[in-house]
Amino acid sequence: MTGTEESKIKKILLVDDDPTVAFLTQRLLKQAAAEADVQLAKNGREALDILREVYLRKQCHVLILLDINMPVMDGFEFLEEFQESANLSTAAISIVLLSSSAHHLDMAKARNYPTIGYIQKPLTLDKLLEFL
């Protein structure tokens, strides 16, 4: 889907522990998907809690922008738990990994999970529009 088509994504969960990156990403999201409801989680554990408490009840399509390197629960740990949860793995959830790493091992590991993309930071409007 391109940015010129009407987006089906109405809920976006941004999972990133860096306040500067989160602020800049939220600004980009307002430009790209102004009508989407954007929520922020600072780690994978918080993101799982939000998914279970909020989004599963509403049963709407959710796009998760997931950082890999975070405290408490990193992106790969989040993906492990996500896959093991029957409720989450069958929900209308699309996950895009965000990382400052261009290391081939991180990219290869990411292919083992149910993600729709891998974006190397910094996030730009063009990179974001590919997934909205």
Short mmCIF file of C-alpha atoms in Angstrom, two decimals, residues 52-119:
data_model
loop_
_atom_site.label_atom_id
_atom_site.label_comp_id
_atom_site.label_asym_id
_atom_site.label_seq_id
_atom_site.Cartn_x
_atom_site.Cartn_y
_atom_site.Cartn_z
CA ARG A 52 -3.30 -7.70 25.46
CA GLU A 53 -5.18 -5.03 27.39
CA VAL A 54 -6.17 -2.64 24.62
CA TYR A 55 -5.85 -3.86 21.06
CA LEU A 56 -7.08 -7.44 21.37
CA ARG A 57 -10.35 -6.20 22.83
CA LYS A 58 -10.89 -3.76 19.97
CA GLN A 59 -9.90 -6.30 17.32
CA CYS A 60 -8.50 -3.75 14.92
CA HIS A 61 -5.49 -3.89 12.63
CA VAL A 62 -2.38 -2.76 14.51
CA LEU A 63 0.98 -1.83 13.03
CA ILE A 64 3.86 -2.27 15.47
CA LEU A 65 7.08 -0.38 14.87
CA LEU A 66 9.48 -2.37 17.05
CA ASP A 67 12.97 -1.35 18.09
CA ILE A 68 15.38 -4.25 18.59
CA ASN A 69 17.67 -2.96 21.35
CA MET A 70 15.75 -2.01 24.50
CA PRO A 71 15.98 -2.67 28.23
CA VAL A 72 13.59 -4.98 30.14
CA MET A 73 12.53 -6.90 27.01
CA ASP A 74 14.21 -6.32 23.64
CA GLY A 75 12.58 -6.67 20.24
CA PHE A 76 13.62 -10.27 19.67
CA GLU A 77 12.39 -11.31 23.12
CA PHE A 78 9.11 -9.58 22.32
CA LEU A 79 8.85 -11.52 19.06
CA GLU A 80 9.51 -14.83 20.84
CA GLU A 81 6.69 -14.21 23.30
CA PHE A 82 4.45 -12.85 20.55
CA GLN A 83 4.84 -16.07 18.55
CA GLU A 84 4.08 -18.22 21.60
CA SER A 85 0.85 -16.37 22.38
CA ALA A 86 -2.04 -17.86 20.43
CA ASN A 87 -4.19 -14.75 20.97
CA LEU A 88 -1.54 -12.40 19.63
CA SER A 89 -0.15 -14.49 16.79
CA THR A 90 -3.60 -14.81 15.20
CA ALA A 91 -4.59 -11.15 15.65
CA ALA A 92 -4.49 -8.54 12.87
CA ILE A 93 -1.04 -7.31 13.83
CA SER A 94 1.75 -6.34 11.44
CA ILE A 95 5.26 -5.87 12.82
CA VAL A 96 8.08 -3.82 11.33
CA LEU A 97 11.47 -3.96 13.04
CA LEU A 98 13.36 -0.71 13.50
CA SER A 99 17.06 -0.83 14.21
CA SER A 100 20.20 1.21 13.99
CA SER A 101 21.97 -2.07 13.22
CA ALA A 102 22.80 -2.99 9.66
CA HIS A 103 24.55 -6.14 10.88
CA HIS A 104 23.71 -9.10 8.68
CA LEU A 105 23.15 -11.37 11.71
CA ASP A 106 20.40 -9.09 13.06
CA MET A 107 18.76 -8.97 9.65
CA ALA A 108 19.01 -12.75 9.26
CA LYS A 109 17.57 -13.32 12.75
CA ALA A 110 14.68 -10.98 11.93
CA ARG A 111 13.64 -13.23 9.04
CA ASN A 112 12.83 -16.00 11.55
CA TYR A 113 9.93 -13.99 12.96
CA PRO A 114 6.49 -12.91 11.69
CA THR A 115 7.53 -9.43 10.58
CA ILE A 116 6.64 -7.58 7.41
CA GLY A 117 9.80 -5.51 7.23
CA TYR A 118 13.08 -4.28 8.64
CA ILE A 119 13.84 -0.57 8.62
#
